[in-house]
Coordinates of C-alpha atoms and ligand atoms in Angstrom, one line a residue:
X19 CA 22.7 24.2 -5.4
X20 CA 20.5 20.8 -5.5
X21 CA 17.2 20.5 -4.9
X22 CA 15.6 17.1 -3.3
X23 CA 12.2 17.0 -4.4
X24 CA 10.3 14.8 -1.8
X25 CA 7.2 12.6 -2.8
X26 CA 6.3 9.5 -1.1
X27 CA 10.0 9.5 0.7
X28 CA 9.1 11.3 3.7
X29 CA 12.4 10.3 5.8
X30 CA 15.9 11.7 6.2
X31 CA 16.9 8.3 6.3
X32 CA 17.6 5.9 3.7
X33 CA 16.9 8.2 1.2
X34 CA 19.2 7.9 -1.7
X35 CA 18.1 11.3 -3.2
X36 CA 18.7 13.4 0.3
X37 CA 22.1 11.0 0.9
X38 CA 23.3 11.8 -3.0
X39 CA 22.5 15.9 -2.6
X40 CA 24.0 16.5 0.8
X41 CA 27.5 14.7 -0.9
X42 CA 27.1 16.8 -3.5
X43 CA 25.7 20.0 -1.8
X44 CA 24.5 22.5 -0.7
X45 CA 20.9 21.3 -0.4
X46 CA 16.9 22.8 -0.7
X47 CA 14.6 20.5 -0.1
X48 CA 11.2 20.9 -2.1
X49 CA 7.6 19.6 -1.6
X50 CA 3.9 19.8 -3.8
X51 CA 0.9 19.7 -2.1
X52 CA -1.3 18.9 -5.0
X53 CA -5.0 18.9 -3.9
X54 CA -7.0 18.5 -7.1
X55 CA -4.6 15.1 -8.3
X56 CA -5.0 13.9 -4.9
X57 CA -8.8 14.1 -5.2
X58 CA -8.3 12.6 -8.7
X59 CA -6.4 9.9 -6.8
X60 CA -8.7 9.3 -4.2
X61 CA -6.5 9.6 -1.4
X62 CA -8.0 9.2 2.0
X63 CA -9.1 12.5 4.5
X64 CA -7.0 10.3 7.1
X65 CA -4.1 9.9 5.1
X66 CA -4.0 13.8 4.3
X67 CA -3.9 14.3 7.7
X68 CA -0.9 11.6 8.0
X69 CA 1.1 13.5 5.3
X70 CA 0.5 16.8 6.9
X71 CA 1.6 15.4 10.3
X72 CA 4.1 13.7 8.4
X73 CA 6.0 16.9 6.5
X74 CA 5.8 18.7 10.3
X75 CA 7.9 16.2 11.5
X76 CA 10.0 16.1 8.3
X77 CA 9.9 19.7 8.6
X78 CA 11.6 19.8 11.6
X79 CA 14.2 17.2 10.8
X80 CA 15.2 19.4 7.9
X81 CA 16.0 22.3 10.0
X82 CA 18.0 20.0 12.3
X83 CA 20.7 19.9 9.4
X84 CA 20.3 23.1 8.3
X85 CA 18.3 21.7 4.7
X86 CA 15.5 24.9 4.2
X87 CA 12.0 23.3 3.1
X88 CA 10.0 25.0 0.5
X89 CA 6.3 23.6 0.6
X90 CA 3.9 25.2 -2.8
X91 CA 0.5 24.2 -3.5
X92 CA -0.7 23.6 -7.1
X93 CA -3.5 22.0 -8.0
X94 CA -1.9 19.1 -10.8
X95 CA 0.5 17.6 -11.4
X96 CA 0.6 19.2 -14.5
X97 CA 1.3 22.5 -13.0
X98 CA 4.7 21.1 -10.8
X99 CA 7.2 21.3 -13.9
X100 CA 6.3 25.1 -14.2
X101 CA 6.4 26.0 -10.2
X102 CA 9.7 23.3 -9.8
X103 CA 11.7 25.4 -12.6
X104 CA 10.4 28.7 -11.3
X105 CA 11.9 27.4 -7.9
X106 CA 15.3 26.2 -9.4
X107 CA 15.5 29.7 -10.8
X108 CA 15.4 31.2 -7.3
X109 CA 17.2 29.5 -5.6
X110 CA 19.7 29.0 -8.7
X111 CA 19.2 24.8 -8.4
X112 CA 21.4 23.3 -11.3
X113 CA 19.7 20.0 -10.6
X114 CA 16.7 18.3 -8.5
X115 CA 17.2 14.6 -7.2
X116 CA 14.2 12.5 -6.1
X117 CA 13.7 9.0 -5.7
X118 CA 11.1 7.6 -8.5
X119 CA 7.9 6.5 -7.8
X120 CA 6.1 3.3 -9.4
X121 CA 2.6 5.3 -10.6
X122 CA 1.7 5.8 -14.1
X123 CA 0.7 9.6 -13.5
X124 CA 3.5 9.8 -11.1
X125 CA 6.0 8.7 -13.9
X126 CA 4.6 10.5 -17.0
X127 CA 4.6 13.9 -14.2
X128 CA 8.4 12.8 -14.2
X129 CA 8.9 12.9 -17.8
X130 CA 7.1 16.4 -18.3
X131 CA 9.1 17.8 -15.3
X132 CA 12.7 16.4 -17.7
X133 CA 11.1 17.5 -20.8
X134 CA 10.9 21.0 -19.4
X135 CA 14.2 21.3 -19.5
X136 CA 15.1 20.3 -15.7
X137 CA 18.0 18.1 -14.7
X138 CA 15.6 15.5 -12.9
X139 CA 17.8 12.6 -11.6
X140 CA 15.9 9.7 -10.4
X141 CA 17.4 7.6 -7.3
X142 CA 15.4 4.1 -5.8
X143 CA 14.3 4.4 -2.7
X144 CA 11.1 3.0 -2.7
X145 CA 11.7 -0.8 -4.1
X146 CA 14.5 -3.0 -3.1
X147 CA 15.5 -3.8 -6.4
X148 CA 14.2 -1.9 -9.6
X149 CA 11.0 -2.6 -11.7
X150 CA 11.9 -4.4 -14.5
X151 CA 15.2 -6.0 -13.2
X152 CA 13.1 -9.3 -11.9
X153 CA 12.9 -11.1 -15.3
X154 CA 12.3 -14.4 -16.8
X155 CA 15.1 -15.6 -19.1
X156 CA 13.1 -14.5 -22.0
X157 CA 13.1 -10.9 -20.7
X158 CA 9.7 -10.8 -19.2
X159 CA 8.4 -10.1 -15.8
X160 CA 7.3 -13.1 -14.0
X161 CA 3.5 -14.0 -14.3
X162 CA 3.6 -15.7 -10.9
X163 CA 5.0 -14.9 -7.7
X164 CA 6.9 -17.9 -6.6
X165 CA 9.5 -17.9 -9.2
X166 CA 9.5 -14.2 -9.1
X167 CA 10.2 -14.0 -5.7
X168 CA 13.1 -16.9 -6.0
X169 CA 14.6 -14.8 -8.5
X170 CA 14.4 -11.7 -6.2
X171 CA 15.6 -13.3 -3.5
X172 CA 18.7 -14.5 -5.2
X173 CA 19.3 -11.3 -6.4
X174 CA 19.2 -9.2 -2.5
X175 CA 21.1 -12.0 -1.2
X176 CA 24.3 -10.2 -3.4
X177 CA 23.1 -6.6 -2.8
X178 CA 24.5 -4.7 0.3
X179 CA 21.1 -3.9 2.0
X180 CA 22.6 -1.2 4.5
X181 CA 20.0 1.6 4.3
X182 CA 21.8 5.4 4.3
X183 CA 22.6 7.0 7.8
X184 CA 21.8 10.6 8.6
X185 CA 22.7 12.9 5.3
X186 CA 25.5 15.4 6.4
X187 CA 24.9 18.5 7.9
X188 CA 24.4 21.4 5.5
X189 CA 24.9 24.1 8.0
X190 CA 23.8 25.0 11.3
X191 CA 20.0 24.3 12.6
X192 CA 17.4 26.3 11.2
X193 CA 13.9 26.9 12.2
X194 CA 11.6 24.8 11.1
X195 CA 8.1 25.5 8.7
X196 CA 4.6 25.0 9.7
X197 CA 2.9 23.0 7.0
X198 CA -1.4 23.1 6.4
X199 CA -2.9 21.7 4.1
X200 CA -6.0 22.4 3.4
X201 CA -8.3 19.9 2.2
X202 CA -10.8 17.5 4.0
X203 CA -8.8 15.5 6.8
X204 CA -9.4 13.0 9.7
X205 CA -7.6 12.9 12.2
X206 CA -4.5 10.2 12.4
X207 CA -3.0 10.7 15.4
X208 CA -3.4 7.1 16.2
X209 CA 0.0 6.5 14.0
X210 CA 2.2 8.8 15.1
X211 CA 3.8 10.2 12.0
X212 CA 7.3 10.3 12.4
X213 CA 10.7 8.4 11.1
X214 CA 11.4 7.5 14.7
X215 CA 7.7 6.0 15.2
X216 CA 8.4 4.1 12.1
X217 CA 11.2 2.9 13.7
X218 CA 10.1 2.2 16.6
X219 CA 7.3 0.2 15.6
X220 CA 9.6 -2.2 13.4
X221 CA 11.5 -2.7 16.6
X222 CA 8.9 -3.4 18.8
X223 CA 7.4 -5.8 16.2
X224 CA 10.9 -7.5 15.4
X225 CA 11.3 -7.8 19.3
X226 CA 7.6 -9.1 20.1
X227 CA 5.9 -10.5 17.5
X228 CA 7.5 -11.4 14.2
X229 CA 8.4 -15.0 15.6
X230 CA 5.2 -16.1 15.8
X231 CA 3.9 -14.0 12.4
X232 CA 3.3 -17.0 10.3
X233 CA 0.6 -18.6 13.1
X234 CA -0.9 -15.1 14.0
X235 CA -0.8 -13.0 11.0
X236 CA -4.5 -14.3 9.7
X237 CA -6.6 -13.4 13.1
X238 CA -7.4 -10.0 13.2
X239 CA -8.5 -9.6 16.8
X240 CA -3.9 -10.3 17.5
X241 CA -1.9 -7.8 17.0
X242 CA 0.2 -10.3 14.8
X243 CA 1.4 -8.2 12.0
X244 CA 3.9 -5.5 12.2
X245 CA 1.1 -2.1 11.0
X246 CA 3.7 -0.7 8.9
X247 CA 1.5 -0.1 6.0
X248 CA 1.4 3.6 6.7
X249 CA 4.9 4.4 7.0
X250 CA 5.8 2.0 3.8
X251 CA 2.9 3.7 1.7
X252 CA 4.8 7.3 2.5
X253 CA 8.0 6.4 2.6
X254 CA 8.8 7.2 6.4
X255 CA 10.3 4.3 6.2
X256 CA 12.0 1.9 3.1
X257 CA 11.5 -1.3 2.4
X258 CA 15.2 -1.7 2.4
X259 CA 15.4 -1.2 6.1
X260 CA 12.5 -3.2 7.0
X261 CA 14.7 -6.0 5.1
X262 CA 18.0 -4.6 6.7
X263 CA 16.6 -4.7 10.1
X264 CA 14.8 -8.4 9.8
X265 CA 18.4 -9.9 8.1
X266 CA 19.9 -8.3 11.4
X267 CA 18.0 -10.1 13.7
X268 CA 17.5 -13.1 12.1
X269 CA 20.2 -14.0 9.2
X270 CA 18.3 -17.0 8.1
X271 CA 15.7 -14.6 7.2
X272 CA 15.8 -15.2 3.3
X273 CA 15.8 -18.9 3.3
X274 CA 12.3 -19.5 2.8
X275 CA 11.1 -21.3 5.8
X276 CA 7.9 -21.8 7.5
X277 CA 8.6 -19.1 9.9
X278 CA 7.4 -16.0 11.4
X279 CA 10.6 -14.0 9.6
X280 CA 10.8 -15.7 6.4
X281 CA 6.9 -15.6 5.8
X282 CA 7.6 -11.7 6.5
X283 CA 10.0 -11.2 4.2
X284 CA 7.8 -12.6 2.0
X285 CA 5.1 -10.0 2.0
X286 CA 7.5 -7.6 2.0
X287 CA 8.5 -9.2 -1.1
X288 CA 4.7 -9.3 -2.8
X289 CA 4.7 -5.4 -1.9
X290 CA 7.8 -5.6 -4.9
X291 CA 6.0 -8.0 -7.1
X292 CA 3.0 -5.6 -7.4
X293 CA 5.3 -2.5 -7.7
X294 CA 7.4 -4.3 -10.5
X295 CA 3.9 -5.3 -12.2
X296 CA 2.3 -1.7 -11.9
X297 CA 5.7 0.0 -13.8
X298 CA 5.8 -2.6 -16.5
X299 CA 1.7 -2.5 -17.1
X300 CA 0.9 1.0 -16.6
X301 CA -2.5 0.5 -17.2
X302 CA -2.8 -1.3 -14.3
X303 CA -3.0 2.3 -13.2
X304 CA -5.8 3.4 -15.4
X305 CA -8.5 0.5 -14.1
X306 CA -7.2 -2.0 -17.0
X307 CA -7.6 -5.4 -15.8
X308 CA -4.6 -7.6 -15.6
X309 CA -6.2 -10.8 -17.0
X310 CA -8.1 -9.2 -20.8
X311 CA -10.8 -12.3 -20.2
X312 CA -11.7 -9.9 -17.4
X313 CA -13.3 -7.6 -19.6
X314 CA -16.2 -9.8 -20.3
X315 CA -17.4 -10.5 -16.8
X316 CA -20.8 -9.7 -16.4
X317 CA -20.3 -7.1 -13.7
X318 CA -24.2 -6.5 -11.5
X319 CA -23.1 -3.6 -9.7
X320 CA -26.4 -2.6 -7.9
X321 CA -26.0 0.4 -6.1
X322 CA -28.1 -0.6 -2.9
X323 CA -25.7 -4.1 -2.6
X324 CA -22.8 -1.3 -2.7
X325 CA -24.1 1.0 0.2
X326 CA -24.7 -2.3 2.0
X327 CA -20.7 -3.0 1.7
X328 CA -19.8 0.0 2.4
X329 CA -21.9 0.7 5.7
X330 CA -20.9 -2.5 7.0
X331 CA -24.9 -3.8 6.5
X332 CA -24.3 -6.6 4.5
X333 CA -25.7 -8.6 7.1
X334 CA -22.5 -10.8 7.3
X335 CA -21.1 -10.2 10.9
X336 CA -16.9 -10.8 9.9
X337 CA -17.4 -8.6 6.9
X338 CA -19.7 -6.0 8.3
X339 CA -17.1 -5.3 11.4
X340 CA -14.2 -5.3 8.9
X341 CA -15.7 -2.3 7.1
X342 CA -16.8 -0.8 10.3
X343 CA -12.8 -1.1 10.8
X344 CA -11.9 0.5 8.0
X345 CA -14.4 3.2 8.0
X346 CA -13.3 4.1 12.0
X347 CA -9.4 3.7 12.0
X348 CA -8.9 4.0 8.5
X349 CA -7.1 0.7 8.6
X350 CA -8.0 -3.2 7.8
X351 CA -6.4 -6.2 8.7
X352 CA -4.9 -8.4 5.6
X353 CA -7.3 -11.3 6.3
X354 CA -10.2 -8.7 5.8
X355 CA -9.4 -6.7 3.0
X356 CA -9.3 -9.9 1.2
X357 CA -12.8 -11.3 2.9
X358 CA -14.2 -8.1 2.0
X359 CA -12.7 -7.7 -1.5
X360 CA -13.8 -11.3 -2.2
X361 CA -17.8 -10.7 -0.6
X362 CA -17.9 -7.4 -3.4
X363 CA -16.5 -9.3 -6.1
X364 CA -18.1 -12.9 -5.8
X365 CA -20.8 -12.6 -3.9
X366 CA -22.3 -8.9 -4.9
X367 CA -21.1 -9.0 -8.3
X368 CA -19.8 -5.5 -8.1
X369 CA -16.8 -4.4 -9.9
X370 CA -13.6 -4.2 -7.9
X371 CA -12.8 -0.9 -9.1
X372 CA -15.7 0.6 -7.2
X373 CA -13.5 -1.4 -4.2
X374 CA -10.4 -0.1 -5.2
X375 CA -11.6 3.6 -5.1
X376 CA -13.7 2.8 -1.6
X377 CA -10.4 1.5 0.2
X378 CA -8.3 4.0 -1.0
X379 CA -11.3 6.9 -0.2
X380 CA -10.5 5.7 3.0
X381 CA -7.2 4.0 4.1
X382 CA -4.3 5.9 5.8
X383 CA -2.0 3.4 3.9
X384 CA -4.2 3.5 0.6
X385 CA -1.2 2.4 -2.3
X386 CA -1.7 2.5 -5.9
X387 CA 0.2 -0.5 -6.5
X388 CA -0.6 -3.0 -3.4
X389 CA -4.5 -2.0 -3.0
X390 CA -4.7 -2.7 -7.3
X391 CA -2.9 -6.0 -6.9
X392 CA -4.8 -7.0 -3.7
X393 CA -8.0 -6.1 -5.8
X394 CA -7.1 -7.6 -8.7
X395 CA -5.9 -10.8 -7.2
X396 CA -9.6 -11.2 -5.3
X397 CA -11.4 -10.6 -8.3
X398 CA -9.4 -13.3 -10.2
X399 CA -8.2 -11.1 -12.9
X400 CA -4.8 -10.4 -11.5
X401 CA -1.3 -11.3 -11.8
X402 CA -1.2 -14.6 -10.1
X403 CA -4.7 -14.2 -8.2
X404 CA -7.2 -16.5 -6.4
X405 CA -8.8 -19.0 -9.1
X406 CA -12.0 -17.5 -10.2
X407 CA -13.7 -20.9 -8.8
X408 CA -12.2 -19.8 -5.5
X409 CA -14.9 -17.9 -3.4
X410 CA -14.7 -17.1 0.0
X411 CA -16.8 -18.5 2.3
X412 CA -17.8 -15.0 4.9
X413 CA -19.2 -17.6 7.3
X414 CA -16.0 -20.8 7.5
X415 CA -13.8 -17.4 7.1
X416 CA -15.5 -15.7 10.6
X417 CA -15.2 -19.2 12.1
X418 CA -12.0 -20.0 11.0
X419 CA -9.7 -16.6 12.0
X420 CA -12.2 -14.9 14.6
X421 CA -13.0 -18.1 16.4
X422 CA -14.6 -16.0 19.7
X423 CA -16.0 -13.3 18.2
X424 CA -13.5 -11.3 19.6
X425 CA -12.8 -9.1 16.6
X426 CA -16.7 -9.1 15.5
X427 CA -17.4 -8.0 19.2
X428 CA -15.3 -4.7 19.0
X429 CA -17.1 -3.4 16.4
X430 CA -20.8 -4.8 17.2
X431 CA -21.1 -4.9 20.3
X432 CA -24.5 -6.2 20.0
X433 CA -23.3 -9.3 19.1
X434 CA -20.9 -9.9 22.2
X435 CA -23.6 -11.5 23.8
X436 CA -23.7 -14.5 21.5
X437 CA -22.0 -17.8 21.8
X438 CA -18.9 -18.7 19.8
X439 CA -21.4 -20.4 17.5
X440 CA -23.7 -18.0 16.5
X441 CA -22.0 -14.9 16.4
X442 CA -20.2 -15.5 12.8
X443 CA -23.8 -16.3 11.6
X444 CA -25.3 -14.4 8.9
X445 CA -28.6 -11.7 9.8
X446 CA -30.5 -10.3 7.6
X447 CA -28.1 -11.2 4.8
X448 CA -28.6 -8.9 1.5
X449 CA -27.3 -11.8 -0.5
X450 CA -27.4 -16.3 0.4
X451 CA -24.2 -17.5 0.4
X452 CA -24.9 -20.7 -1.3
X453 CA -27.0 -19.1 -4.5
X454 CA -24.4 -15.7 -4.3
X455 CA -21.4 -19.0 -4.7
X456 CA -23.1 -20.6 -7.6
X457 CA -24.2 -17.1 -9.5
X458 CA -20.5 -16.1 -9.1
X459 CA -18.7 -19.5 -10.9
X460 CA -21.4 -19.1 -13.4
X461 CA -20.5 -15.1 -14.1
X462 CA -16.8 -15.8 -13.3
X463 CA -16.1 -19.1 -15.8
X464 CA -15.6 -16.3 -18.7
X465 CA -12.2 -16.6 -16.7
X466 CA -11.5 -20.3 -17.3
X467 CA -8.7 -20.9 -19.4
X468 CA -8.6 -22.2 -23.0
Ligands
LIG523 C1 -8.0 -5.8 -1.4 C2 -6.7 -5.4 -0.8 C3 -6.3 -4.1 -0.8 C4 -5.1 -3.7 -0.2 N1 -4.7 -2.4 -0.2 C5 -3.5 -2.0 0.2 C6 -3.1 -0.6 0.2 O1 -3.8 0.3 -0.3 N2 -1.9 -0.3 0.8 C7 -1.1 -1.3 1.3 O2 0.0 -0.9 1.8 N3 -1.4 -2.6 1.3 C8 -2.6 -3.0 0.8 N4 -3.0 -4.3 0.9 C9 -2.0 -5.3 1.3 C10 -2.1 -5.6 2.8 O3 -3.4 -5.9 3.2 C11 -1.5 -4.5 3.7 O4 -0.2 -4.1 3.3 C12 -1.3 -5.1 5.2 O5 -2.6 -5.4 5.7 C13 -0.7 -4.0 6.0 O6 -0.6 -4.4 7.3 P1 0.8 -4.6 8.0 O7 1.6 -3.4 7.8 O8 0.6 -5.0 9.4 O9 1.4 -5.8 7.2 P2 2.5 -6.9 7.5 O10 1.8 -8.2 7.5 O11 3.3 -6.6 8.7 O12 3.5 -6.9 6.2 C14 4.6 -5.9 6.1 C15 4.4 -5.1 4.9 O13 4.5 -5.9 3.7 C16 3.6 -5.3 2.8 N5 2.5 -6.2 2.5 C17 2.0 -7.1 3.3 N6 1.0 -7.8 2.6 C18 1.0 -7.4 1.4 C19 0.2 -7.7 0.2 N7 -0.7 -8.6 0.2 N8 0.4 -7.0 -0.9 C20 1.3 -6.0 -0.9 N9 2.1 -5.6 0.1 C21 1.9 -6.3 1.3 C22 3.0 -4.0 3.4 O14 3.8 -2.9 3.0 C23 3.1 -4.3 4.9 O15 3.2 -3.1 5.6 C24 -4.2 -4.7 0.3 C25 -4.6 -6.0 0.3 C26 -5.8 -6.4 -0.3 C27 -6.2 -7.9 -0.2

């Protein structure tokens, strides 16, 4: 008997651990709901609620080919190499298969669970190509993107990126569990949370929208990005066939053009950069800041400027409607999260690790790896981030990539009224741009090299 042991792989397809058992077989599938590490972790009420909704459906896909689900509760994951062996025992597992996850706790959980004596065997499922197999000719991983991402490129091109069809049957269908889990949840039911949604959704995107990606992608009131982030962040579907699917449709895909797929492919290709960065700098993970000269900037971090941000009251119409956003749907456009990370950092002076924990407190796609990089690269001490001189302007942003208002309007109404002029206007503003801009390169030149 094997077990799978799912994490953040919440699909029967494409999943080299599930594909690898059911050859091997017979299969029980395994799951930990671990309630105190995610609270450790931050992880968002609305994403609990995805993951429940999510292990229903997974649930039930299971039983379709006759996989039974075992779903235990433990509070750590300090407590899943005792309850994972006691399960192997019972169900006489002579090994468990998972696909590995890019997390420092995640990994060291990994190393516990092997060093209590269980035959943990560790598939990829989660990045294209492994951490630490993007390297510079001296061995290292890449300090910037654009040579990174050559590299990687040059390296998919050779790889067969079919994703894994349907795992074989294991024996007839079975009935399915009902998962709870009970902690504090919000309701997600605006992303359906299923493998066919995920599906669905990349369809629908490749069909409609991902020509035109690279001219609509920055405006957040167009639906010009494809809103995978959920299913990517839990693994309902892999970035392999996201990749898969695009090189389908469009086989030019990889070359690096100025176009709607190629610019696609290369996000899809920054969400590896940041995975390959968190596994080889595991501190990452721990709040360490990438760039060590960002230890010595002056952080203010006054608590009233933080409740501001976090309320939407900043006074800043774009940034105050892409909080309200956030806090509401649980979700933020790209352009925003990087307004809004910028306005905390720059302009407030507040830490981006009190950031990093807000988003992820609240985001249904909230990812160690992509919401640190995202962070880190706004506050200018990242791998390859925005030049500390660099400061968003909140008002030329509004103006630029909400033009009408449009966006602003759905979440104030009260500003609909106003013309296209006014509306990205600051109110009330807690902070001046002009004197926030000038404080900031003054705090933020500790960065300057040499
Ligand atoms: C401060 C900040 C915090 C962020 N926090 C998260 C987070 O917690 N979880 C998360 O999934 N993304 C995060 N991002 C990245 C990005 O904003 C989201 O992935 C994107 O908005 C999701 O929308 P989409 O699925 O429509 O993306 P698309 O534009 O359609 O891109 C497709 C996929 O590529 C990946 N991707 C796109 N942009 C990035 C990026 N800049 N970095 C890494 N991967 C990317 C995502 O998996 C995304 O689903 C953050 C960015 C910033 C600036």
């Amino acid at each position: 008997m094997q077990i799978v042991w799912f994490r953040k792989d919440l699909r029967i397809l494409d999943n080299p651990a599930l594909t690898q058992a059911c050859h091997e077989g017979p299969v029980t599938a395994v799951y930990f709901i671990t309630p105190e590490q995610w609270q450790q972790h931050d992880v968002a009420p609305i994403q609990i609620d995805f993951i429940e909704k999510s292990l229903n459906q997974l649930s039930k896909s299971l039983a379709d080919i006759g996989i039974t689900f075992i779903v235990e509760t433990v509070p750590k994951f300090a407590d899943v190499p005792e309850a994972l062996d006691a399960i192997c025992r019972r169900v006489n597992a002579t090994a468990v298969l998972a696909n590995s996850e890019v997390e420092v706790d995640e990994i060291s959980r990994d190393i516990k669970v092997q060093q209590y004596g269980i035959n943990l065997r560790l598939y990829q499922g989660d990045c294209i190509i492994n951490p630490g197999q993007v390297l510079t000719q001296q061995g290292t991983m890449f300090k910037v993107f654009t040579p990174f991402k050559i590299n990687w490129l040059k390296q998919a091109m050779e790889m067969d990126l079919t994703p894994y069809g349907s795992p074989d049957k294991q024996s007839d269908k079975i009935s399915p569990i009902n998962i709870q889990i009970a902690m504090d949840k919000k309701d997600s039911s605006a992303w359906e949370a299923s493998e066919a949604a995920a599906l669905d959704h990349l369809s629908v995107f490749l069909d409609e929208s991902v020509e035109s990606y690279h001219l609509d992608r920055d405006f957040p009131a167009k639906s010009g990005t494809s809103m995978l982030s959920p299913y990517l962040a839990l693994g309902l579907i892999s970035a392999k066939q996201c990749m898969n699917a695009i090189l389908q449709r469009f086989p030019d895909a990889f070359n690096n053009a100025q176009n709607g797929p190629a610019t696609w492919v290369n996000e899809l290709v920054w969400r590896e950069f940041y995975r390959h960065i968190m596994v080889l700098n595991p501190d990452l993970g721990k709040g360490h800041n990438y760039n060590e000269l960002g230890n010595r900037i002056q952080w203010q971090n006054n608590p009233n400027l933080f409740t501001a941000w976090c309320e939407g009251k900043t006074g800043y119409p774009l940034v105050d409607a892409a909080m309200q956003q956030l806090i509401q749907t649980g979700w933020m456009h790209n352009r925003l999260r990087m307004v809004c990370a910028s306005f905390l950092t720059k302009h407030l002076l507040i830490d981006w690790r009190w950031g990093e924990v807000f988003f992820k407190q609240h985001l249904i796609d909230g990812d160690l790896a992509s919401n640190n990089g995202g962070w880190q690269w706004a506050a200018s001490t990242g791998c390859d981030a925005q030049p500390y001189f660099r400061i968003f302007n909140p008002i030329i942003q509004s103006q630029k990539f909400d033009p009408n208002g449009q966006f602003i309007s759905i979440y104030n109404q009260a500003l609909s009224h106003l013309s296209d002029k006014q509306i990205h206007l600051p109110n009330n503003p807690v902070v001046e741009h002009k004197l926030a801009r000038l404080t900031a390169l003054d705090i933020f030149s500790v960065l300057k090299k040499g």
